[in-house]
Coordinates of C-alpha atoms and ligand atoms in Angstrom, one line a residue:
X23 CA -1.7 -14.5 26.3
X24 CA 1.9 -15.5 26.3
X25 CA 4.2 -13.1 28.2
X26 CA 7.9 -12.6 27.4
X27 CA 10.2 -12.7 30.3
X28 CA 13.7 -11.6 29.4
X29 CA 16.3 -10.4 31.7
X30 CA 17.2 -6.8 31.1
X31 CA 20.9 -7.7 31.2
X32 CA 20.3 -10.1 28.3
X33 CA 18.4 -7.5 26.4
X34 CA 21.1 -4.9 26.9
X35 CA 23.6 -7.2 25.3
X36 CA 21.7 -7.4 22.1
X37 CA 23.5 -5.8 19.2
X38 CA 20.8 -3.4 18.5
X39 CA 19.0 -0.8 20.6
X40 CA 15.6 -2.4 20.8
X41 CA 12.6 -2.2 22.9
X42 CA 14.1 -4.3 25.5
X43 CA 17.0 -2.0 26.1
X44 CA 14.8 1.1 26.3
X45 CA 12.2 -0.7 28.3
X46 CA 14.7 -1.6 31.0
X47 CA 14.1 2.0 32.2
X48 CA 10.3 1.7 32.0
X49 CA 7.5 0.0 33.6
X50 CA 7.9 -3.0 31.3
X51 CA 10.8 -4.1 33.3
X52 CA 10.2 -2.6 36.8
X53 CA 12.7 -5.0 38.4
X54 CA 15.5 -3.3 36.5
X55 CA 17.5 -0.4 38.0
X56 CA 17.5 2.7 35.8
X57 CA 21.0 3.9 34.8
X58 CA 21.4 7.6 35.7
X59 CA 22.4 8.6 32.2
X60 CA 19.9 6.4 30.4
X61 CA 17.3 8.4 28.5
X62 CA 13.8 7.6 29.5
X63 CA 11.3 7.0 26.7
X64 CA 8.0 8.8 27.1
X65 CA 5.5 6.2 28.1
X66 CA 1.8 6.7 27.4
X67 CA -1.3 4.5 27.6
X68 CA -3.9 4.0 24.9
X69 CA -7.0 2.0 24.3
X70 CA -6.4 1.1 20.7
X71 CA -3.4 1.9 18.5
X72 CA -3.5 1.7 14.7
X73 CA -0.1 1.6 12.9
X74 CA -0.3 3.2 9.5
X75 CA -2.9 5.4 7.8
X76 CA -3.4 3.6 4.4
X77 CA -6.4 1.6 3.4
X78 CA -6.4 -0.9 6.3
X79 CA -5.5 1.6 8.9
X80 CA -8.0 4.3 7.7
X81 CA -11.0 1.8 7.5
X82 CA -10.1 0.5 11.0
X83 CA -9.8 4.0 12.5
X84 CA -13.1 5.2 11.1
X85 CA -15.2 2.2 12.2
X86 CA -13.6 2.0 15.7
X87 CA -14.1 5.7 16.3
X88 CA -17.7 5.5 15.0
X89 CA -18.2 2.8 17.6
X90 CA -17.0 5.2 20.3
X91 CA -13.5 3.7 20.7
X92 CA -10.7 6.2 20.9
X93 CA -7.9 5.5 18.5
X94 CA -4.2 6.6 18.4
X95 CA -2.8 6.3 14.9
X96 CA 0.9 6.2 14.3
X97 CA 2.0 7.2 10.8
X98 CA 5.6 7.5 9.7
X99 CA 4.9 10.1 7.0
X100 CA 3.6 13.7 6.9
X101 CA 0.2 15.1 6.4
X102 CA -0.3 16.8 3.1
X103 CA -3.1 19.3 3.1
X104 CA -3.8 20.4 -0.6
X105 CA -3.3 24.1 -0.9
X106 CA -4.8 26.4 -3.5
X107 CA -1.5 27.4 -5.0
X108 CA -1.0 24.0 -6.7
X109 CA 2.3 23.5 -4.9
X110 CA 1.5 20.9 -2.2
X111 CA 3.2 17.9 -3.8
X112 CA 6.2 17.6 -6.0
X113 CA 5.7 18.1 -9.7
X114 CA 6.5 15.1 -12.0
X115 CA 9.4 16.9 -13.7
X116 CA 11.6 18.1 -12.1
X117 CA 10.7 16.1 -9.1
X118 CA 11.8 17.5 -5.8
X119 CA 12.4 16.2 -2.3
X120 CA 8.6 16.0 -1.6
X121 CA 8.4 13.2 -4.1
X122 CA 10.4 10.5 -2.3
X123 CA 10.7 8.9 1.1
X124 CA 14.1 9.4 2.7
X125 CA 16.3 9.2 -0.3
X126 CA 18.7 11.6 -2.1
X127 CA 17.1 10.8 -5.5
X128 CA 13.9 9.8 -7.2
X129 CA 13.1 6.1 -7.4
X130 CA 10.1 6.1 -9.7
X131 CA 10.3 3.5 -12.5
X132 CA 9.9 6.0 -15.3
X133 CA 11.1 9.5 -15.9
X134 CA 14.5 11.3 -15.5
X135 CA 16.2 11.1 -12.1
X136 CA 16.2 14.1 -9.8
X137 CA 18.6 14.7 -6.8
X138 CA 17.8 16.4 -3.5
X139 CA 18.2 16.1 0.2
X140 CA 16.6 13.3 2.3
X141 CA 13.0 14.1 3.1
X142 CA 9.8 12.5 4.3
X143 CA 8.3 12.5 0.8
X144 CA 5.4 10.5 -0.4
X145 CA 6.7 7.6 -2.6
X146 CA 8.8 4.9 -0.9
X147 CA 10.5 2.0 -2.4
X148 CA 11.6 -1.1 -0.4
X149 CA 14.6 -2.6 -2.2
X150 CA 14.9 -6.3 -2.0
X151 CA 16.9 -8.8 -4.0
X152 CA 15.0 -9.5 -7.3
X153 CA 12.1 -7.2 -6.3
X154 CA 11.6 -3.5 -5.5
X155 CA 8.3 -2.7 -3.8
X156 CA 6.7 0.7 -4.1
X157 CA 4.5 2.1 -1.3
X158 CA 3.1 5.4 -0.1
X159 CA 4.2 7.3 3.0
X160 CA 2.1 9.9 4.6
X161 CA -1.4 10.4 6.0
X162 CA -3.5 8.3 3.6
X163 CA -0.7 5.8 2.8
X164 CA -0.8 4.3 -0.7
X165 CA -3.8 6.5 -1.6
X166 CA -1.5 9.5 -1.8
X167 CA 0.5 8.0 -4.7
X168 CA -2.0 5.6 -6.2
X169 CA -3.9 5.7 -9.5
X170 CA -7.4 5.6 -7.8
X171 CA -8.4 2.5 -9.8
X172 CA -11.1 0.9 -7.7
X173 CA -11.8 -2.6 -9.1
X174 CA -13.0 -5.9 -7.8
X175 CA -10.9 -9.1 -8.3
X176 CA -12.0 -11.5 -11.0
X177 CA -14.3 -13.7 -8.9
X178 CA -13.6 -17.1 -10.3
X179 CA -9.8 -16.5 -10.0
X180 CA -9.9 -14.9 -6.5
X181 CA -12.0 -17.8 -5.2
X182 CA -9.1 -20.1 -6.1
X183 CA -6.9 -18.5 -3.5
X184 CA -9.5 -17.6 -0.8
X185 CA -10.0 -19.8 2.2
X186 CA -13.3 -21.7 2.0
X187 CA -14.6 -19.8 5.0
X188 CA -14.7 -16.5 3.0
X189 CA -17.9 -15.8 1.2
X190 CA -17.1 -13.7 -1.9
X191 CA -20.7 -12.9 -2.3
X192 CA -20.7 -11.0 1.0
X193 CA -17.8 -8.9 -0.2
X194 CA -19.7 -8.1 -3.4
X195 CA -23.0 -7.3 -1.8
X196 CA -21.8 -5.4 1.3
X197 CA -18.2 -4.5 1.6
X198 CA -17.1 -3.4 -1.9
X199 CA -20.1 -1.0 -2.1
X200 CA -19.4 0.3 1.4
X201 CA -15.8 1.2 0.4
X202 CA -16.8 2.7 -3.0
X203 CA -19.4 4.8 -1.3
X204 CA -17.1 6.0 1.5
X205 CA -14.3 6.9 -1.0
X206 CA -16.8 8.6 -3.3
X207 CA -15.4 6.7 -6.3
X208 CA -17.3 6.9 -9.6
X209 CA -16.9 6.2 -13.3
X210 CA -15.6 9.0 -15.5
X211 CA -18.4 11.0 -17.0
X212 CA -18.7 10.8 -20.8
X213 CA -18.0 14.5 -21.4
X214 CA -14.7 14.2 -19.7
X215 CA -13.8 10.9 -21.3
X216 CA -14.4 12.4 -24.7
X217 CA -11.9 15.3 -24.1
X218 CA -8.4 15.3 -25.7
X219 CA -6.9 14.4 -22.3
X220 CA -8.2 10.8 -22.5
X221 CA -7.5 10.2 -26.1
X222 CA -4.8 7.8 -25.0
X223 CA -7.5 5.7 -23.2
X224 CA -9.9 5.8 -26.2
X225 CA -7.1 4.7 -28.5
X226 CA -6.0 1.9 -26.2
X227 CA -9.6 0.6 -26.0
X228 CA -10.1 0.7 -29.8
X229 CA -6.9 -1.3 -30.2
X230 CA -7.7 -3.7 -27.4
X231 CA -11.1 -4.5 -29.0
X232 CA -9.5 -5.0 -32.4
X233 CA -7.2 -7.6 -30.8
X234 CA -10.2 -9.4 -29.2
X235 CA -9.7 -8.2 -25.6
X236 CA -12.6 -7.2 -23.4
X237 CA -12.5 -3.5 -22.4
X238 CA -13.8 -2.4 -19.0
X239 CA -14.2 0.7 -17.0
X240 CA -14.3 1.1 -13.2
X241 CA -15.1 3.4 -10.3
X242 CA -12.2 5.9 -9.9
X243 CA -11.4 7.6 -6.6
X244 CA -11.5 11.0 -8.4
X245 CA -13.4 14.2 -8.1
X246 CA -14.5 14.8 -11.7
X247 CA -15.7 18.3 -10.9
X248 CA -12.3 19.4 -9.8
X249 CA -10.8 18.0 -13.0
X250 CA -13.4 20.1 -14.9
X251 CA -12.2 23.1 -12.9
X252 CA -8.7 22.2 -13.9
X253 CA -9.8 22.4 -17.6
X254 CA -11.6 25.7 -16.9
X255 CA -8.5 27.1 -15.3
X256 CA -10.1 27.7 -11.9
X257 CA -8.0 25.0 -10.2
X258 CA -4.2 24.3 -10.6
X259 CA -3.5 21.8 -13.4
X260 CA -2.6 18.6 -11.8
X261 CA -4.5 15.6 -13.2
X262 CA -4.4 17.3 -16.6
X263 CA -0.6 17.3 -16.6
X264 CA -0.5 13.7 -15.5
X265 CA 0.4 14.1 -11.8
X266 CA -0.3 11.0 -9.8
X267 CA 2.7 9.2 -8.4
X268 CA 3.9 12.0 -6.2
X269 CA 0.4 13.2 -5.2
X270 CA -2.2 15.4 -6.8
X271 CA -2.0 19.2 -6.5
X272 CA -5.6 20.1 -7.3
X273 CA -7.4 17.9 -4.8
X274 CA -9.0 15.8 -7.6
X275 CA -7.6 12.6 -6.1
X276 CA -9.9 11.2 -3.5
X277 CA -7.2 10.0 -1.2
X278 CA -8.0 8.7 2.3
X279 CA -7.3 12.0 3.8
X280 CA -10.3 13.3 2.0
X281 CA -12.8 10.7 3.2
X282 CA -12.2 7.9 5.7
X283 CA -9.7 9.8 7.9
X284 CA -11.5 13.2 8.3
X285 CA -14.7 11.3 9.0
X286 CA -12.9 9.4 11.8
X287 CA -11.4 12.7 13.1
X288 CA -14.8 14.3 13.1
X289 CA -15.8 11.9 15.8
X290 CA -13.3 13.6 18.0
X291 CA -11.8 10.2 18.9
X292 CA -9.0 9.9 16.4
X293 CA -5.5 11.2 17.2
X294 CA -3.1 11.0 14.3
X295 CA 0.6 11.2 15.1
X296 CA 2.6 12.0 12.0
X297 CA 6.3 11.4 11.6
X298 CA 6.0 8.5 14.1
X299 CA 7.9 5.5 12.8
X300 CA 7.2 2.3 14.6
X301 CA 10.4 0.3 15.3
X302 CA 9.2 -2.7 17.4
X303 CA 6.1 -4.3 18.9
X304 CA 5.9 -6.5 22.0
X305 CA 3.5 -8.2 24.3
X306 CA 3.7 -7.0 27.9
X307 CA 3.3 -9.0 31.1
X308 CA -0.1 -7.4 31.8
X309 CA -1.6 -8.5 28.5
X310 CA -1.1 -5.3 26.6
X311 CA 1.1 -4.3 23.7
X312 CA 4.1 -2.0 23.8
X313 CA 4.9 -0.1 20.7
X314 CA 8.3 1.5 20.3
X315 CA 8.2 4.5 18.1
X316 CA 10.8 7.0 16.8
X317 CA 9.4 10.5 16.3
X318 CA 11.4 11.8 13.4
X319 CA 12.0 15.1 11.7
X320 CA 11.1 15.6 8.1
X321 CA 14.7 14.8 7.2
X322 CA 14.6 11.5 9.2
X323 CA 16.5 12.5 12.3
X324 CA 15.2 10.9 15.5
X325 CA 13.6 13.7 17.6
X326 CA 12.6 11.4 20.4
X327 CA 11.8 7.8 21.2
X328 CA 8.4 7.0 22.7
X329 CA 6.9 3.9 24.2
X330 CA 3.1 3.5 23.8
X331 CA 1.1 0.9 25.6
X332 CA -2.3 -0.3 24.4
X333 CA -4.9 -2.9 24.9
X334 CA -5.7 -3.4 21.2
X335 CA -3.1 -3.2 18.5
X336 CA -4.1 -2.9 14.8
X337 CA -1.4 -3.3 12.2
X338 CA -1.9 -1.3 9.0
X339 CA 1.6 -0.5 7.9
X340 CA 1.0 -2.1 4.6
X341 CA 2.0 -5.6 3.3
X342 CA 5.8 -4.9 3.8
X343 CA 5.6 -2.6 6.8
X344 CA 3.3 -4.9 8.8
X345 CA 5.1 -8.1 7.8
X346 CA 8.5 -6.6 8.8
X347 CA 7.2 -5.7 12.2
X348 CA 5.8 -9.2 12.7
X349 CA 8.8 -11.1 11.3
X350 CA 11.1 -9.2 13.5
X351 CA 8.9 -9.7 16.6
X352 CA 8.9 -13.4 16.0
X353 CA 12.6 -13.7 15.4
X354 CA 13.6 -11.5 18.4
X355 CA 11.1 -13.1 20.7
X356 CA 9.0 -10.0 21.5
X357 CA 6.0 -11.9 20.1
X358 CA 7.3 -15.4 20.3
X359 CA 3.9 -17.1 20.0
X360 CA 3.5 -16.0 16.3
X361 CA 3.1 -19.1 14.1
X362 CA 5.2 -20.4 11.2
X363 CA 3.0 -18.6 8.6
X364 CA 4.2 -15.2 9.7
X365 CA 6.2 -13.7 6.8
X366 CA 4.9 -16.3 4.3
X367 CA 2.6 -16.1 1.3
X368 CA 3.7 -12.8 -0.2
X369 CA 3.0 -12.0 -3.8
X370 CA 3.7 -9.1 -6.3
X371 CA 0.1 -9.4 -7.7
X372 CA 1.6 -10.2 -11.1
X373 CA 2.4 -6.6 -11.5
X374 CA 4.4 -6.0 -14.8
X375 CA 4.8 -2.9 -17.0
X376 CA 5.4 -2.4 -20.7
X377 CA 5.1 0.2 -23.4
X378 CA 3.7 -0.2 -26.9
X379 CA 5.4 2.3 -29.2
X380 CA 4.6 3.3 -32.9
X381 CA 1.1 2.0 -32.5
X382 CA -0.1 3.9 -35.6
X383 CA -2.8 6.0 -33.8
X384 CA -2.8 9.2 -31.8
X385 CA -2.5 8.8 -28.1
X386 CA -2.9 12.6 -27.6
X387 CA -0.4 15.3 -26.8
X388 CA -1.8 15.7 -23.3
X389 CA -2.5 12.6 -21.3
X390 CA -4.3 13.2 -18.0
X391 CA -4.4 11.1 -14.9
X392 CA -6.1 9.2 -13.5
X393 CA -6.4 6.0 -15.5
X394 CA -10.0 5.3 -16.5
X395 CA -10.0 2.2 -18.7
X396 CA -8.6 -1.3 -18.8
X397 CA -8.9 -4.6 -20.7
X398 CA -9.2 -8.2 -19.8
X399 CA -7.1 -10.9 -21.4
X400 CA -8.3 -13.8 -19.2
X401 CA -7.6 -16.4 -21.9
X402 CA -4.0 -15.5 -22.2
X403 CA -2.2 -18.8 -22.9
X404 CA 0.3 -18.2 -20.1
X405 CA -1.9 -16.8 -17.4
X406 CA -5.0 -14.7 -17.1
X407 CA -4.3 -11.0 -16.9
X408 CA -5.8 -7.5 -17.1
X409 CA -4.3 -4.3 -18.5
X410 CA -4.6 -0.9 -16.9
X411 CA -4.2 2.0 -19.4
X412 CA -2.1 4.5 -17.5
X413 CA -1.3 7.9 -18.7
X414 CA 2.2 8.6 -20.0
X415 CA 2.5 12.4 -19.8
X416 CA 5.4 13.2 -22.1
X417 CA 3.8 16.4 -23.4
X418 CA 3.9 15.1 -27.0
X419 CA 1.8 12.7 -29.1
X420 CA 4.1 9.8 -28.8
X421 CA 1.8 7.2 -30.5
X422 CA 2.7 5.0 -27.6
X423 CA 0.7 3.3 -24.9
X424 CA 1.7 2.5 -21.3
X425 CA 0.3 -0.8 -20.2
X426 CA 0.3 -2.0 -16.6
X427 CA -0.3 -5.8 -16.5
X428 CA -1.8 -7.6 -13.5
X429 CA -1.2 -11.3 -14.1
X430 CA -2.9 -13.9 -12.0
X431 CA -0.4 -16.0 -10.1
X432 CA -2.0 -18.6 -8.0
X433 CA 1.1 -20.3 -6.5
X434 CA 4.0 -18.0 -7.0
X435 CA 4.9 -16.6 -3.5
X436 CA 7.9 -15.2 -1.7
X437 CA 8.6 -15.0 2.0
X438 CA 10.4 -12.7 4.5
X439 CA 13.3 -13.5 6.8
X440 CA 14.8 -11.6 9.7
X441 CA 18.4 -10.5 9.1
X442 CA 19.9 -10.2 12.5
X443 CA 23.2 -8.5 11.3
X444 CA 21.2 -5.6 9.8
X445 CA 18.3 -5.9 12.3
X446 CA 16.0 -5.8 9.3
X447 CA 13.8 -8.1 7.3
X448 CA 14.5 -9.3 3.8
X449 CA 12.2 -10.6 1.1
X450 CA 13.1 -13.9 -0.6
X451 CA 11.6 -13.7 -4.1
X452 CA 12.2 -16.0 -7.1
X453 CA 12.9 -13.8 -10.2
X454 CA 11.3 -16.6 -12.4
X455 CA 7.9 -15.6 -11.0
X456 CA 8.4 -12.0 -12.4
X457 CA 9.7 -13.5 -15.7
X458 CA 6.5 -15.6 -15.9
X459 CA 4.3 -12.6 -15.5
X460 CA 6.4 -10.7 -18.1
X461 CA 6.0 -13.5 -20.5
X462 CA 2.2 -13.4 -20.2
X463 CA 2.2 -9.6 -20.8
X464 CA 4.5 -10.0 -23.8
X465 CA 2.0 -12.4 -25.3
X466 CA -0.8 -9.9 -24.9
X467 CA 1.2 -7.0 -26.2
X468 CA 2.4 -9.0 -29.2
X469 CA -1.3 -9.7 -30.1
X470 CA -2.2 -6.1 -29.7
X471 CA 0.7 -5.1 -32.0
X472 CA -0.2 -7.7 -34.6
X473 CA -3.9 -6.7 -34.6
X474 CA -2.9 -3.0 -34.8
X475 CA 0.6 -1.8 -35.2
X476 CA 3.5 -1.3 -32.8
X477 CA 6.5 -2.7 -31.1
X478 CA 7.2 -3.4 -27.4
X479 CA 9.5 -0.9 -25.7
X480 CA 10.5 2.8 -25.8
X481 CA 13.6 4.8 -24.9
X482 CA 12.4 5.2 -21.3
X483 CA 11.3 1.6 -20.8
X484 CA 13.1 -0.6 -23.4
X485 CA 11.4 -3.9 -22.4
X486 CA 8.7 -5.3 -20.2
X487 CA 9.7 -5.2 -16.6
X488 CA 8.5 -7.3 -13.7
X489 CA 11.3 -6.5 -11.2
X490 CA 9.1 -4.1 -9.2
X491 CA 5.6 -4.0 -8.0
X492 CA 3.1 -1.3 -6.9
X493 CA 1.0 -4.0 -5.4
X494 CA 2.6 -5.9 -2.5
X495 CA 0.1 -8.4 -1.1
X496 CA 0.4 -10.9 1.8
X497 CA 2.9 -11.7 4.5
X498 CA 0.5 -12.4 7.4
X499 CA -2.2 -14.1 5.4
X500 CA -5.8 -15.0 6.4
X501 CA -6.5 -18.5 7.7
X502 CA -2.8 -19.0 8.2
X503 CA -1.0 -16.3 10.2
X504 CA -4.4 -14.8 11.1
X505 CA -7.9 -16.0 11.4
X506 CA -10.5 -15.0 8.9
X507 CA -10.9 -11.6 10.6
X508 CA -7.3 -10.5 10.9
X509 CA -6.8 -11.8 14.5
X510 CA -3.2 -12.8 14.7
X511 CA -2.9 -16.4 15.8
X512 CA -1.2 -16.9 19.1
X513 CA -2.4 -13.5 20.5
X514 CA -5.5 -11.7 21.5
X515 CA -6.4 -8.2 20.6
X516 CA -3.6 -8.1 17.9
X517 CA -4.8 -7.7 14.3
X518 CA -3.6 -7.4 10.7
X519 CA -5.8 -5.0 8.8
X520 CA -3.9 -4.2 5.6
X521 CA -2.6 -5.8 2.4
X522 CA -0.5 -8.3 4.5
X523 CA -3.8 -10.1 5.3
X524 CA -4.6 -10.9 1.6
X525 CA -3.4 -14.2 0.2
X526 CA -0.7 -13.1 -2.3
X527 CA -2.9 -11.8 -5.1
X528 CA -6.1 -9.8 -5.7
X529 CA -6.7 -11.8 -8.9
X530 CA -6.2 -9.5 -11.9
X531 CA -7.3 -6.4 -9.9
X532 CA -5.5 -3.5 -8.3
X533 CA -5.7 -4.2 -4.6
X534 CA -6.9 -1.2 -2.7
X535 CA -10.6 -2.0 -3.0
X536 CA -10.1 -5.6 -1.8
X537 CA -7.8 -4.6 1.1
X538 CA -10.3 -1.9 2.2
X539 CA -13.3 -4.3 1.9
X540 CA -11.6 -7.0 4.0
X541 CA -10.7 -4.3 6.6
X542 CA -14.4 -3.3 6.7
X543 CA -15.4 -6.9 7.1
X544 CA -12.8 -7.6 9.8
X545 CA -13.4 -4.5 11.9
X546 CA -17.2 -5.0 11.8
X547 CA -16.7 -8.5 13.3
X548 CA -14.0 -7.4 15.7
X549 CA -16.1 -4.5 17.1
X550 CA -19.0 -6.8 17.7
X551 CA -17.1 -9.6 19.2
X552 CA -13.8 -8.4 20.8
X553 CA -15.0 -5.2 22.4
X554 CA -17.8 -6.6 24.5
Ligands
LIG629 P1 -0.7 1.3 2.7 O1 -1.7 2.1 1.9 O2 0.7 1.2 2.0 O3 -0.5 2.1 4.1 C1 0.5 1.8 5.0 C2 0.8 3.0 5.8 O4 1.7 2.6 6.9 C3 1.6 4.1 5.0 O5 1.0 5.3 5.3 C4 3.0 4.0 5.6 O6 3.6 5.3 5.6 C5 2.7 3.6 7.0 N1 3.8 2.8 7.6 C6 4.6 1.9 7.1 N2 5.5 1.4 8.0 C7 5.3 2.2 9.1 C8 5.9 2.2 10.4 N3 6.9 1.3 10.7 N4 5.5 3.0 11.3 C9 4.5 3.9 11.0 N5 3.8 3.9 9.9 C10 4.2 3.1 8.9 O7 -1.2 -0.1 3.1 N6 -4.1 0.2 -5.9 C11 -5.3 0.3 -6.5 O8 -6.2 -0.4 -6.1 N7 -5.5 1.1 -7.5 C12 -4.5 1.9 -8.0 O9 -4.8 2.6 -9.0 C13 -3.2 1.8 -7.5 N8 -2.2 2.5 -8.0 C14 -1.0 2.5 -7.3 C15 0.0 3.3 -7.8 C16 1.2 3.3 -7.1 C17 2.4 4.1 -7.6 C18 1.4 2.5 -6.0 C19 2.7 2.5 -5.2 C20 0.4 1.7 -5.5 C21 -0.8 1.7 -6.2 N9 -1.9 0.9 -5.7 C22 -3.1 0.9 -6.4 C23 -1.7 0.0 -4.6 C24 -2.3 0.6 -3.3 O10 -1.8 1.8 -3.1 C25 -2.0 -0.4 -2.2 O11 -2.4 -1.7 -2.5 C26 -2.6 0.1 -0.9 O12 -2.3 1.4 -0.6 C27 -2.2 -0.8 0.3 O13 -3.0 -0.5 1.4 P2 -2.5 -0.9 2.8 O14 -3.5 -0.5 3.8 O15 -2.1 -2.3 2.8

């Protein structure tokens, strides 16, 4: 392994307070004299550290601990234990500070704005030029805020972007089922699907079929019994009133803190540190990794800075979080052997959103989460796409249908660059790529409107928008920045386990199943080969 040798004096002259400056007082730079008034970071040693507790991180933690390997998990957000009073997470309206990660107002794409104090809430948005990227924050990562749609990529499309060394059949036969079983995901039972709460989905499907699209259903990470209890009034109403984006208050969402993570904790080998935000990673002289972390308060103030040393480092901070750490490490020389593919190959998964209004049929007064149906438009003349039918809980029968498009984009990729003036990492994204995806969705929605009734747009969302994504994918991609099992090229015992590993798209599918399945595949191989 390559080892950085930087003079502490040089490091101290850097414009930002980085790992180098703090480490001048630690064992990383023993040759350096400690200033009397310099605060010492707490230094601790660990076998394996996992950064982030979303899909990649949770899968990694479960399989490592089951193999007897102790894991320290660092998660920037809070743990949200669903309480029986229905007041764990923010309501949709009015949203409160629990809704949003470290902002003074809501950032969700739909709904009226709310204002509050900064807080470690669940929904984060990374704002870049031409593209805003949503992500979850908290124990469970994106699973706290996601829709629970658990779908496979369209095989023939996904194979066009996968390296030849990946056997898709292996994902289908082994790893997709492993994830679905561990999550406990299942299709909505007919009796629930037929209730008034899913009228919007039934109408969307009838209209899709009339327009010649192929309807589909999918496993959902939902506990249907709890939704039945919501209907019976024995659980707080959460899915029934459309809660999703800010977390679910009845416990009906099978987020990772209900399956993978408690299973890992049950081994006694997983230690989750919440409100621990990783700032910087570095290779040490003795072939370990140093992780610089700010422990923060729920309002974001730094409580203390810590330095954790480990033998194995697993990155699971999500496509943007992980890529930012790696791009910064390459640019500042703390991991100087990273290759030229770090920060490349990022895609928005063709994520576009539109609303069909005045569609001429009831979509129900009450629209429950989670989404349970979708439709394929794989022969769209612009690009293949799928539609997810998401709930649009206005509390009135709006005769309108929210449509989340996932457009296959084979080549359209952005990349990340380190901005040394801000000591942060920017995304370079061509807005034409978003426009192309919007054009494909527009074509589909026009056909739906022609075959049925309707217009594109509503007061809250006047037109199709592709300037944000819920589905960041790539940044440290397999076979380029990493090998086929997430090992970061140029280093040993350093791994990318999350969405950053996937090559820019999950081919007309929501990404969580694919991310988790690849994490399952990688960690199985890593445990067998790298822990000997
Ligand atoms: P992710 O789940 O984002 O986890 C990363 C974790 O790392 C988070 O807990 C972060 O708080 C933490 N973190 C980040 N930076 C740091 C740091 N510096 N230090 C410490 N911790 C850090 O990553 N996908 C589906 O398949 N189906 C859906 O229905 C669906 N709906 C979605 C709805 C919304 C509103 C959103 C935002 C996303 C949705 N997604 C859905 C996407 C899905 O949540 C996403 O692909 C996965 O969560 C990504 O998994 P990762 O493991 O890559």
